[in-house]
GROMACS .gro file of C-alpha atoms in nm:
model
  338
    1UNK     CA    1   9.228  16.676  12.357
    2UNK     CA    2   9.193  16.919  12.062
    3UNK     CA    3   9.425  17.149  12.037
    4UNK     CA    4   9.262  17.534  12.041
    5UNK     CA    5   9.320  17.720  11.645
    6UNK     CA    6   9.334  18.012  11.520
    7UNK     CA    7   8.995  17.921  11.356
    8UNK     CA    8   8.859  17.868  11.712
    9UNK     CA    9   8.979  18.200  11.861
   10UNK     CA   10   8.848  18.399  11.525
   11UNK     CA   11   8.505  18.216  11.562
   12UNK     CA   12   8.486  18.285  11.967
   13UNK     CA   13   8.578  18.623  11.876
   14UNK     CA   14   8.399  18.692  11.569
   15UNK     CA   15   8.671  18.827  11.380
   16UNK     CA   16   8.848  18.705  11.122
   17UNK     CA   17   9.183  18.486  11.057
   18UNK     CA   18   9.391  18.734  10.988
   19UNK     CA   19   9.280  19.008  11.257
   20UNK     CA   20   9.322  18.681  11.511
   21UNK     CA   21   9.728  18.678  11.313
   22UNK     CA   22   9.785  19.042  11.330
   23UNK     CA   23   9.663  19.035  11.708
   24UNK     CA   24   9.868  18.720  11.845
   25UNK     CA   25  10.175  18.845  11.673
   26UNK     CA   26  10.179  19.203  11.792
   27UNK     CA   27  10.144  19.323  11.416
   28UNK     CA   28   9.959  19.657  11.281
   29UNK     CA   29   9.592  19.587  11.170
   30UNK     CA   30   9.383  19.566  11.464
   31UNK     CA   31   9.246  19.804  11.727
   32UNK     CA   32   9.436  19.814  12.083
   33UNK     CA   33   9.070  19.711  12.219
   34UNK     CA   34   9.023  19.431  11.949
   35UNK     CA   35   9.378  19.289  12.037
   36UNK     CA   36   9.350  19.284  12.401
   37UNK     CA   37   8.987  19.065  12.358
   38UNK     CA   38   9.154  18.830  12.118
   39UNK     CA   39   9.495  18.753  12.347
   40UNK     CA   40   9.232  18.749  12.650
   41UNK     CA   41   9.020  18.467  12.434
   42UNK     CA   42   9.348  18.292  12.301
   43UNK     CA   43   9.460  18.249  12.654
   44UNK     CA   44   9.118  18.119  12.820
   45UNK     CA   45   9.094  17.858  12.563
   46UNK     CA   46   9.430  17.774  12.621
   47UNK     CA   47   9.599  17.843  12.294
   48UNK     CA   48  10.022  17.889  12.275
   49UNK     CA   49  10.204  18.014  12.024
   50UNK     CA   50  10.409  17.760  11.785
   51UNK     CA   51  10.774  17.781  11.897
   52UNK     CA   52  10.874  17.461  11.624
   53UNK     CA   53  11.092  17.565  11.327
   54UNK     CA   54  10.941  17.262  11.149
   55UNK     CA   55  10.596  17.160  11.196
   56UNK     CA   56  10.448  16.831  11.105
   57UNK     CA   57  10.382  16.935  10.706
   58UNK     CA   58  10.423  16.739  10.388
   59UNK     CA   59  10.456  16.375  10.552
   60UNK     CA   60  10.782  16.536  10.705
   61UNK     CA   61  10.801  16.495  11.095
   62UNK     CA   62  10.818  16.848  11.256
   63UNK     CA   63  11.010  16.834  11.620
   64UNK     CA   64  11.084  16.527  11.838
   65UNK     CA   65  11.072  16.544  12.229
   66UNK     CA   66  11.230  16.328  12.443
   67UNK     CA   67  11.228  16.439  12.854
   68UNK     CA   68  11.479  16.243  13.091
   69UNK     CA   69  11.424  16.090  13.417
   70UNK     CA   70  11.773  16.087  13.520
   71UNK     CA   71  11.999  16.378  13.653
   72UNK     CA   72  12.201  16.566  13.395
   73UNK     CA   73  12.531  16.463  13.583
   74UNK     CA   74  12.432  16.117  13.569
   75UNK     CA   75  12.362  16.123  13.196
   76UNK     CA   76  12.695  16.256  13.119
   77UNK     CA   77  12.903  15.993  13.209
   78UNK     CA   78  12.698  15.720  13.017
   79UNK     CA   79  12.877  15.663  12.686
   80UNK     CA   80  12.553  15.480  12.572
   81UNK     CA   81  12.326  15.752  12.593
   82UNK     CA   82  12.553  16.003  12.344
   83UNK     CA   83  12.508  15.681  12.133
   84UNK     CA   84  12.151  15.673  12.166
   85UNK     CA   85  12.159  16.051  12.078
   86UNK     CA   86  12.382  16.005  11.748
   87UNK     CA   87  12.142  15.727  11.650
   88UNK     CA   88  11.804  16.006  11.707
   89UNK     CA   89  11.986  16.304  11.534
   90UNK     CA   90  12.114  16.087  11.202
   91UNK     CA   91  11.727  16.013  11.142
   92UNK     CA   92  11.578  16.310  11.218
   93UNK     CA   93  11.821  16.544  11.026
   94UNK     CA   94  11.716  16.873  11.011
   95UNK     CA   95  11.451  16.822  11.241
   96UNK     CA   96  11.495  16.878  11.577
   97UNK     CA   97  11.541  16.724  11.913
   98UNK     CA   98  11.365  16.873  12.207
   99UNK     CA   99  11.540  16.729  12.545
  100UNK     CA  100  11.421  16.802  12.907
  101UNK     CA  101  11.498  16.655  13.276
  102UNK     CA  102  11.200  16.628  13.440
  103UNK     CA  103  11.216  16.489  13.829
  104UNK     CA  104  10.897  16.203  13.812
  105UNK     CA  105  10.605  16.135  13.590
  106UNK     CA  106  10.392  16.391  13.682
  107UNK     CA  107  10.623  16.661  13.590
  108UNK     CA  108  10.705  16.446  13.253
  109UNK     CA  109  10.348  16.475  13.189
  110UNK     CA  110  10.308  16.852  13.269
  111UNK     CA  111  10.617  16.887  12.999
  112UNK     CA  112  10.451  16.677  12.731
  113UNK     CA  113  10.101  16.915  12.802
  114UNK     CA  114  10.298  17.237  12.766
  115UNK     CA  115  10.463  17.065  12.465
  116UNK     CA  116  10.117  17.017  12.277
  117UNK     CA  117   9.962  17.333  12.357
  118UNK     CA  118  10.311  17.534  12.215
  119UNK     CA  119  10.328  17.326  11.928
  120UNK     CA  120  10.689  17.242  11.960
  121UNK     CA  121  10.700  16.858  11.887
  122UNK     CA  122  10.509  16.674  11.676
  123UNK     CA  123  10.587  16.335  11.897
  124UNK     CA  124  10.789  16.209  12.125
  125UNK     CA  125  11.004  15.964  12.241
  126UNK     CA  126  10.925  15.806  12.570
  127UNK     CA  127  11.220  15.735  12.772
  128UNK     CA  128  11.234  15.439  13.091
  129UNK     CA  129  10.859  15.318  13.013
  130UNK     CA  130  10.748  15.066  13.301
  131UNK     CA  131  10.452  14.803  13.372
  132UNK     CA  132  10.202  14.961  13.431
  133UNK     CA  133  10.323  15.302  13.295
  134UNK     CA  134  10.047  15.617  13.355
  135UNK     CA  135  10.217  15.799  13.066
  136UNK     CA  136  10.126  15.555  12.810
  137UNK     CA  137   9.781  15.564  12.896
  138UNK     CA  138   9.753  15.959  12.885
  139UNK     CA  139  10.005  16.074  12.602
  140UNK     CA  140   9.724  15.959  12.319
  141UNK     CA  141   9.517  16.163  12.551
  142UNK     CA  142   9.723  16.440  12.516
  143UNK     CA  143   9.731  16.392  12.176
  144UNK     CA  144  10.093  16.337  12.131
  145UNK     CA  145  10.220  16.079  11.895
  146UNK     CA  146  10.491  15.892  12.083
  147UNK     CA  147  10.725  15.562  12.077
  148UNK     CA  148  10.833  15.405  12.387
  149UNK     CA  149  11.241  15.292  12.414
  150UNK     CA  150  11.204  14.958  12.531
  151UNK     CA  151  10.979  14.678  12.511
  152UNK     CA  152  10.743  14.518  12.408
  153UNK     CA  153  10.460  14.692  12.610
  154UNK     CA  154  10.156  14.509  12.441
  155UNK     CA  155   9.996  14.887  12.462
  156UNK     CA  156   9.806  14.986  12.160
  157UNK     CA  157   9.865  15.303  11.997
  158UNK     CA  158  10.194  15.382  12.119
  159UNK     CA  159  10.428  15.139  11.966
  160UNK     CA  160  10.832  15.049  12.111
  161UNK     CA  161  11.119  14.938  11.964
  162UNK     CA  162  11.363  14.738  12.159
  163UNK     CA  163  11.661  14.533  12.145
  164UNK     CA  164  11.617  14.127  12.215
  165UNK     CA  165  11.826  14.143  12.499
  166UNK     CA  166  11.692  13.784  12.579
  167UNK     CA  167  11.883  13.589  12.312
  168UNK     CA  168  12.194  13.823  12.492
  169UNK     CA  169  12.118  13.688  12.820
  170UNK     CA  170  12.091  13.329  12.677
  171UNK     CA  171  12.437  13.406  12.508
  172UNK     CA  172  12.632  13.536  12.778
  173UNK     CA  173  12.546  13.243  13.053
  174UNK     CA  174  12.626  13.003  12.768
  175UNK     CA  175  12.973  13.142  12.746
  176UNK     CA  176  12.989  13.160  13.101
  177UNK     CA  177  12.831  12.814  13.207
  178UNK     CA  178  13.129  12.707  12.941
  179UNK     CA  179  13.381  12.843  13.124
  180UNK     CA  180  13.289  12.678  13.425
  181UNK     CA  181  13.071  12.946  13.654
  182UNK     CA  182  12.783  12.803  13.813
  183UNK     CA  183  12.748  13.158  14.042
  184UNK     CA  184  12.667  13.405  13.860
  185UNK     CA  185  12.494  13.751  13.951
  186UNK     CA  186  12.308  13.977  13.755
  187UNK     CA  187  12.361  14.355  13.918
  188UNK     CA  188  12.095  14.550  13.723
  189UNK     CA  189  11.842  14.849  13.750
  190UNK     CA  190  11.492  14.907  13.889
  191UNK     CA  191  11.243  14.704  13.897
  192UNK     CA  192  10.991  14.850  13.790
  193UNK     CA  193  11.105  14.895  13.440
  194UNK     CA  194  11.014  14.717  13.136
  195UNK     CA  195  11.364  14.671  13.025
  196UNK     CA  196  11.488  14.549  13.384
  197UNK     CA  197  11.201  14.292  13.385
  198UNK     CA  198  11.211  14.123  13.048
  199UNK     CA  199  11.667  14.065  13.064
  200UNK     CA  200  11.573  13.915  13.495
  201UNK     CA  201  11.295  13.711  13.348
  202UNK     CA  202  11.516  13.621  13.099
  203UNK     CA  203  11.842  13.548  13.293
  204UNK     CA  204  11.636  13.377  13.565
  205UNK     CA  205  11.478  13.091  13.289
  206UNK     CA  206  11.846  13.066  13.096
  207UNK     CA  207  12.008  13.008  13.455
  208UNK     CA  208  11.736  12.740  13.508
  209UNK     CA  209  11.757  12.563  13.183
  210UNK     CA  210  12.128  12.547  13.221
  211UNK     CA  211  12.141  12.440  13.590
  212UNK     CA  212  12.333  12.719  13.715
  213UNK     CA  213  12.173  12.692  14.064
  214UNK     CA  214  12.344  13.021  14.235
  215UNK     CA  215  12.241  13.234  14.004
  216UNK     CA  216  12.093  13.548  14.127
  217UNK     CA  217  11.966  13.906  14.083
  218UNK     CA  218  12.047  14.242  14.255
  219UNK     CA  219  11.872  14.575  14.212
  220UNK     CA  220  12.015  14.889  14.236
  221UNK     CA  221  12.014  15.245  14.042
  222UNK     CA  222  12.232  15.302  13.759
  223UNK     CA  223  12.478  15.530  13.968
  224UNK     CA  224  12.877  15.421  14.015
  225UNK     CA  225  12.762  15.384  14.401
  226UNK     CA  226  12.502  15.199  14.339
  227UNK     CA  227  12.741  14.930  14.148
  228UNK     CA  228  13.002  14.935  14.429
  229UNK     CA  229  12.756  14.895  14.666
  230UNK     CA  230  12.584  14.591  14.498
  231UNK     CA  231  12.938  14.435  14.441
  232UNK     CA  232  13.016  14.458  14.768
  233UNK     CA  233  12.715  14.268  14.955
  234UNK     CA  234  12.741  13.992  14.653
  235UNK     CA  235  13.100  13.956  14.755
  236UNK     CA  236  13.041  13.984  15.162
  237UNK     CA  237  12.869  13.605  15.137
  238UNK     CA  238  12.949  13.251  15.227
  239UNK     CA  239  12.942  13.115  14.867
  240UNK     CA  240  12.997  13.461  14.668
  241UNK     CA  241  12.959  13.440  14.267
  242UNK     CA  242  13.225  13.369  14.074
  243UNK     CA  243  13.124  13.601  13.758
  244UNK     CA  244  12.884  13.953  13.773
  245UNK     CA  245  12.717  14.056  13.480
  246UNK     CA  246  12.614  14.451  13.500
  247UNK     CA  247  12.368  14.626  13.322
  248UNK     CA  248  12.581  14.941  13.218
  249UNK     CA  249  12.902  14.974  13.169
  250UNK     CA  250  12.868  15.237  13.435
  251UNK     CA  251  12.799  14.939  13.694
  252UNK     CA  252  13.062  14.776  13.565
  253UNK     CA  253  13.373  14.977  13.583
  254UNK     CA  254  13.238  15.104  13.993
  255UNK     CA  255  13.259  14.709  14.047
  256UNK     CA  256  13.549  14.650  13.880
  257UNK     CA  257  13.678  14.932  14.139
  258UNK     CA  258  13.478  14.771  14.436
  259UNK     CA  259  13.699  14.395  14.334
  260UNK     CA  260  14.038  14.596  14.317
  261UNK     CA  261  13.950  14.712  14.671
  262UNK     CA  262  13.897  14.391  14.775
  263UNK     CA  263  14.132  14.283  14.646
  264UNK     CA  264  14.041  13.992  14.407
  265UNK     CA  265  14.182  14.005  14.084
  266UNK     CA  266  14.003  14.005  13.781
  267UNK     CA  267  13.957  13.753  13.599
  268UNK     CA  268  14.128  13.501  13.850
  269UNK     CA  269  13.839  13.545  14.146
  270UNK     CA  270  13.582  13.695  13.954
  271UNK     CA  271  13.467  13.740  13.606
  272UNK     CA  272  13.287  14.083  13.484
  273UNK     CA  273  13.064  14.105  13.195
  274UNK     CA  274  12.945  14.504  13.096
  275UNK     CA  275  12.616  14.490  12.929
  276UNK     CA  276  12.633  14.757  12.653
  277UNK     CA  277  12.983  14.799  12.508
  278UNK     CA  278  13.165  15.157  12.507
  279UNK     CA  279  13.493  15.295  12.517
  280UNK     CA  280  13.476  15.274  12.887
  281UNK     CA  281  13.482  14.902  12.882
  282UNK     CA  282  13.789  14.917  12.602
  283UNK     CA  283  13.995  15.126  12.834
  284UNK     CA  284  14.005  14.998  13.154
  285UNK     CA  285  14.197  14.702  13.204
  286UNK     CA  286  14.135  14.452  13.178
  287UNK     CA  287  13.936  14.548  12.920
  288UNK     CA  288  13.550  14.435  12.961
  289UNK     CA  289  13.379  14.133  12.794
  290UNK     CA  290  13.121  14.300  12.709
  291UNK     CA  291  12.723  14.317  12.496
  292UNK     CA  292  12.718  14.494  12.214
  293UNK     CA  293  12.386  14.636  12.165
  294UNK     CA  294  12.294  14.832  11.812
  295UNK     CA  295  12.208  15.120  12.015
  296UNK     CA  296  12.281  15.414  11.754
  297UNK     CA  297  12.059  15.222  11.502
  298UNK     CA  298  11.804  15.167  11.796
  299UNK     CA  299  11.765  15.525  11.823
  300UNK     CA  300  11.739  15.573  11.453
  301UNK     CA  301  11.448  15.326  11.445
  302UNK     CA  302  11.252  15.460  11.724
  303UNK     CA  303  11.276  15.818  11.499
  304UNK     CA  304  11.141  15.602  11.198
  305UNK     CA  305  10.831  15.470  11.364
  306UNK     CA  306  10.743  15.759  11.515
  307UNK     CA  307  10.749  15.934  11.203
  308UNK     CA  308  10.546  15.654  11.076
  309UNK     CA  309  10.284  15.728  11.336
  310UNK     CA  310  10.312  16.116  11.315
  311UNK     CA  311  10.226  16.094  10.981
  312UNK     CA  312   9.895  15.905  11.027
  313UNK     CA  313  10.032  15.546  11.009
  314UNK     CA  314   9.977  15.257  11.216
  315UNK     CA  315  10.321  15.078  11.286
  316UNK     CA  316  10.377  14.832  11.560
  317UNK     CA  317  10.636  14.738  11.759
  318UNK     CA  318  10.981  14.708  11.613
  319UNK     CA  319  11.313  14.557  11.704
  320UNK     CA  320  11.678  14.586  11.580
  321UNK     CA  321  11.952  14.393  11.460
  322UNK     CA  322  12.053  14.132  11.718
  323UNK     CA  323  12.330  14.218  12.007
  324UNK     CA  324  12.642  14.035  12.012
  325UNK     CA  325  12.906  13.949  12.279
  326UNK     CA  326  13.243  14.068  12.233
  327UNK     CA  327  13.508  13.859  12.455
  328UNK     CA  328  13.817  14.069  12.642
  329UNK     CA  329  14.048  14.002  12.936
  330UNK     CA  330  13.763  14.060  13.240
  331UNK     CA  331  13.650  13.648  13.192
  332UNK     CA  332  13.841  13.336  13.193
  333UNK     CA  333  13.741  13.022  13.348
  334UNK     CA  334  13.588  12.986  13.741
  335UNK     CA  335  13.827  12.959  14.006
  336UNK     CA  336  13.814  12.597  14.172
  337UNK     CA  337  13.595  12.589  14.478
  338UNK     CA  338  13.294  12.408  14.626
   0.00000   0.00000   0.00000
């Protein structure tokens, strides 16, 4: 999709650049009549006005857009995602950020339209991608350069960058199978996203190599409600696990609540492992064993590739510096049992 000029609108009108200029930017120079025909072409082929303080010029990348698929009150109680932020603002500089909540997909792609015609980002960043995903199909459609967080998608033209949260999963049920749990669950997100699928597919073939046979997996949302909710069925069964892994730290500290209420002590019934380390896991106590996932320099490499592509390059799919397990009061060894 070509985006309408002010070539195209002086050519459709048959005036020149700069009458086209003086008449989109309410300047002297042009006839009343002569303006109203040029706004009244500029808006039937669709043209916008550029609202970016720094377009794509000089292999420098003009605006970045990001829109969110969670709910603004959601997003500010997730340590990681200010993280995730710090990491996208340190490589873009004095570029901008564009950020928008948009309620599903078809909104998010309304956003990313309006985005292109207005010339406000030069690319974007594309949050929650899943299997499947129509966005990735249409954005190069759009014409928007964009980067997907999370991965790999095995989609050409728009590139990810992810974290190997495998070799994570692989490390934490090696320190947990060590300590003696052979029932462990895995409380984590949708489905349906990439980033969901590749840690279960991952958790389900460490479990199995290491013979942990009551291992399972539990979807929720990423909500506080959602984690006390999930901790409480695991916990309502005949043989309940004897160590939860979550997939925020979020999920984590609702089911550390949810075990307080009832009433098993932590780590003494039940161990807790937070995936993505914050100050939330630090001050709680105990304190959370926890995965600590480069996520400031994950955002900072998304911003690089994109640039990359924004500025007519071809990069593929990248991937950070590994994770790492940090080890706190919320595990200890299984508690005897059958």
């Amino acid at each position: 999709m070509k985006r309408p000029t002010i070539t195209d609108i002086a050519r459709e009108a048959g005036v020149s650049k700069g009458a086209v200029s003086y008449a989109l930017n309410g300047r002297p120079g042009v006839s009343e009549a002569t303006r109203h025909r040029i706004t009244a072409i500029a808006r039937e082929l669709g043209w916008a006005p550029s609202e970016t303080a720094r377009a794509l010029s000089g292999g420098r990348a003009g605006a970045v857009g990001m829109v969110l698929d969670r709910p603004a009150d959601v997003l500010g109680v997730e340590p990681v995602f200010l993280a995730l932020l710090t990491g996208i603002q340190r490589e873009l500089g004095p570029a901008s950020l564009i950020l928008q909540v948009a309620p599903d997909h078809a909104a998010e792609l309304e956003v990313y339209r309006r985005w292109h015609g207005e010339r406000r980002a030069g690319g974007v960043l594309l949050t929650g991608p899943r299997h499947d995903d129509d966005r990735i199909a249409e954005l190069p459609r759009i014409g928007l350069p964009a980067v997907a967080l999370g991965g790999p998608l095995g989609r050409p033209g728009v590139p990810s960058v992810r974290v190997d949260d495998a070799a994570a999963v692989g490390e934490v049920l090696g320190y947990l199978a060590a300590l003696g749990h052979r029932r462990v669950a895995w409380i984590t997100g949708p489905g349906v996203l990439v980033q969901t699928r590749v840690r279960a597919e991952a958790f389900a073939a460490v479990a199995g190599r290491l013979g942990l046979a009551g291992a399972r997996t539990v979807h929720t949302d990423h909500s506080g409600e959602g984690g006390v909710a999930a901790t409480r069925r695991l916990l309502a069964g005949s043989r309940p696990p004897t160590a939860l892994l979550y997939d925020t730290d979020v999920l984590a500290v609702a089911g550390l609540t949810a075990l307080r209420e009832l009433g098993l002590a932590v780590p003494d019934d039940v161990s807790v492992v937070a995936w993505d380390d914050s100050a939330l896991c630090r001050l709680v106590r105990p304190a959370l064993t926890a995965v600590r996932r480069p996520v400031a320099e994950f955002g900072a490499l998304a911003v690089s590739v994109l640039r990359d592509l924004m500025t007519g390059g071809d990069p593929g799919d990248a991937c950070t510096s590994p994770p790492s397990l940090v080890t706190r009061g919320s595990t200890g060894p299984a508690r005897p049992g059958p």
